[in-house]
Amino acid sequence: MIQVQISQMQSRVPVTVFQLQERIHLGNFSALETLAKDVYEKGTRNLVIDLSQTDSLTSIGLRALVVIHKLLSKNDNVKHLKISGATTVIREIMQVTGISQFIDIYDTVDEAVASF
């Protein structure tokens, strides 16, 4: 089980926001992936994952973000996953690993939502 607060926001399109209440790790990454699959199956196409309460990511956490990105973009290869609130360290990890080339990172949820 992963602790996440889910909300809906509106930009030009509807956007679902996952505000993570803990870091993604081996014990909860599959729950995050399952949650993303569930909201996708219910119609979510645009997702912001808010990491403002997450101080670090493990490699399995990075994997979970990539899996979610692939799920959301499988039909049209558009960036449907955005990250907000990432610490400087998390941003650097995402840049070094190349993840930031296909998942955009924003300072705030509002900025991420507005980008859709």
PDB file of C-alpha atoms in Angstrom, residues 32-106:
ATOM      1  CA  LEU A  32       1.721   2.994  -7.228  1.00  0.00           C
ATOM      2  CA  GLU A  33       1.850   1.309 -10.629  1.00  0.00           C
ATOM      3  CA  THR A  34      -1.454  -0.461  -9.927  1.00  0.00           C
ATOM      4  CA  LEU A  35      -3.061   2.797  -8.813  1.00  0.00           C
ATOM      5  CA  ALA A  36      -1.926   4.468 -12.038  1.00  0.00           C
ATOM      6  CA  LYS A  37      -3.326   1.568 -14.088  1.00  0.00           C
ATOM      7  CA  ASP A  38      -6.631   1.803 -12.212  1.00  0.00           C
ATOM      8  CA  VAL A  39      -7.095   5.520 -12.875  1.00  0.00           C
ATOM      9  CA  TYR A  40      -6.015   5.017 -16.496  1.00  0.00           C
ATOM     10  CA  GLU A  41      -8.672   2.344 -16.944  1.00  0.00           C
ATOM     11  CA  LYS A  42     -11.225   4.783 -15.488  1.00  0.00           C
ATOM     12  CA  GLY A  43     -10.316   7.427 -18.075  1.00  0.00           C
ATOM     13  CA  THR A  44      -7.352   9.394 -16.704  1.00  0.00           C
ATOM     14  CA  ARG A  45      -4.985  10.368 -19.495  1.00  0.00           C
ATOM     15  CA  ASN A  46      -3.036  13.214 -17.884  1.00  0.00           C
ATOM     16  CA  LEU A  47      -1.284  12.735 -14.568  1.00  0.00           C
ATOM     17  CA  VAL A  48       0.874  14.859 -12.300  1.00  0.00           C
ATOM     18  CA  ILE A  49       2.874  13.089  -9.607  1.00  0.00           C
ATOM     19  CA  ASP A  50       3.670  15.558  -6.839  1.00  0.00           C
ATOM     20  CA  LEU A  51       6.918  14.674  -5.079  1.00  0.00           C
ATOM     21  CA  SER A  52       6.954  17.699  -2.764  1.00  0.00           C
ATOM     22  CA  GLN A  53       6.672  15.415   0.279  1.00  0.00           C
ATOM     23  CA  THR A  54       9.191  12.894  -1.067  1.00  0.00           C
ATOM     24  CA  ASP A  55      12.806  13.434  -0.086  1.00  0.00           C
ATOM     25  CA  SER A  56      14.353  10.744  -2.297  1.00  0.00           C
ATOM     26  CA  LEU A  57      13.682   8.069  -4.904  1.00  0.00           C
ATOM     27  CA  THR A  58      15.128   4.599  -5.100  1.00  0.00           C
ATOM     28  CA  SER A  59      15.913   2.988  -8.434  1.00  0.00           C
ATOM     29  CA  ILE A  60      12.625   1.082  -8.200  1.00  0.00           C
ATOM     30  CA  GLY A  61      10.884   4.446  -7.745  1.00  0.00           C
ATOM     31  CA  LEU A  62      12.444   5.679 -10.965  1.00  0.00           C
ATOM     32  CA  ARG A  63      11.321   2.469 -12.650  1.00  0.00           C
ATOM     33  CA  ALA A  64       7.758   3.049 -11.443  1.00  0.00           C
ATOM     34  CA  LEU A  65       7.751   6.532 -12.991  1.00  0.00           C
ATOM     35  CA  VAL A  66       8.957   5.107 -16.314  1.00  0.00           C
ATOM     36  CA  VAL A  67       6.297   2.372 -16.243  1.00  0.00           C
ATOM     37  CA  ILE A  68       3.576   4.957 -15.558  1.00  0.00           C
ATOM     38  CA  HIS A  69       4.907   7.206 -18.330  1.00  0.00           C
ATOM     39  CA  LYS A  70       4.779   4.301 -20.803  1.00  0.00           C
ATOM     40  CA  LEU A  71       1.243   3.406 -19.727  1.00  0.00           C
ATOM     41  CA  LEU A  72      -0.046   6.939 -20.258  1.00  0.00           C
ATOM     42  CA  SER A  73       1.749   7.568 -23.555  1.00  0.00           C
ATOM     43  CA  LYS A  74       1.302   4.173 -25.203  1.00  0.00           C
ATOM     44  CA  ASN A  75      -1.385   5.305 -27.657  1.00  0.00           C
ATOM     45  CA  ASP A  76       0.011   8.605 -28.896  1.00  0.00           C
ATOM     46  CA  ASN A  77       3.583   9.035 -27.625  1.00  0.00           C
ATOM     47  CA  VAL A  78       2.686  12.368 -25.984  1.00  0.00           C
ATOM     48  CA  LYS A  79       3.949  13.423 -22.545  1.00  0.00           C
ATOM     49  CA  HIS A  80       0.963  12.620 -20.334  1.00  0.00           C
ATOM     50  CA  LEU A  81       2.969  12.344 -17.087  1.00  0.00           C
ATOM     51  CA  LYS A  82       4.468  15.388 -15.377  1.00  0.00           C
ATOM     52  CA  ILE A  83       6.398  15.577 -12.100  1.00  0.00           C
ATOM     53  CA  SER A  84       6.108  18.448  -9.636  1.00  0.00           C
ATOM     54  CA  GLY A  85       7.840  19.390  -6.415  1.00  0.00           C
ATOM     55  CA  ALA A  86      10.955  17.269  -6.958  1.00  0.00           C
ATOM     56  CA  THR A  87      13.943  18.116  -4.780  1.00  0.00           C
ATOM     57  CA  THR A  88      17.188  19.210  -6.383  1.00  0.00           C
ATOM     58  CA  VAL A  89      18.614  15.734  -5.782  1.00  0.00           C
ATOM     59  CA  ILE A  90      15.655  14.001  -7.431  1.00  0.00           C
ATOM     60  CA  ARG A  91      15.849  16.407 -10.391  1.00  0.00           C
ATOM     61  CA  GLU A  92      19.563  15.652 -10.797  1.00  0.00           C
ATOM     62  CA  ILE A  93      18.931  11.899 -10.668  1.00  0.00           C
ATOM     63  CA  MET A  94      16.219  12.225 -13.307  1.00  0.00           C
ATOM     64  CA  GLN A  95      18.563  14.280 -15.504  1.00  0.00           C
ATOM     65  CA  VAL A  96      21.528  11.918 -15.117  1.00  0.00           C
ATOM     66  CA  THR A  97      19.386   8.868 -15.890  1.00  0.00           C
ATOM     67  CA  GLY A  98      17.792  10.590 -18.897  1.00  0.00           C
ATOM     68  CA  ILE A  99      14.262  10.338 -17.504  1.00  0.00           C
ATOM     69  CA  SER A 100      13.800  14.109 -17.662  1.00  0.00           C
ATOM     70  CA  GLN A 101      14.036  13.872 -21.468  1.00  0.00           C
ATOM     71  CA  PHE A 102      10.586  12.282 -21.603  1.00  0.00           C
ATOM     72  CA  ILE A 103       8.993  13.289 -18.289  1.00  0.00           C
ATOM     73  CA  ASP A 104       8.763  17.043 -17.684  1.00  0.00           C
ATOM     74  CA  ILE A 105       9.517  18.359 -14.198  1.00  0.00           C
ATOM     75  CA  TYR A 106       7.871  21.470 -12.711  1.00  0.00           C
TER      76      TYR A 106
END
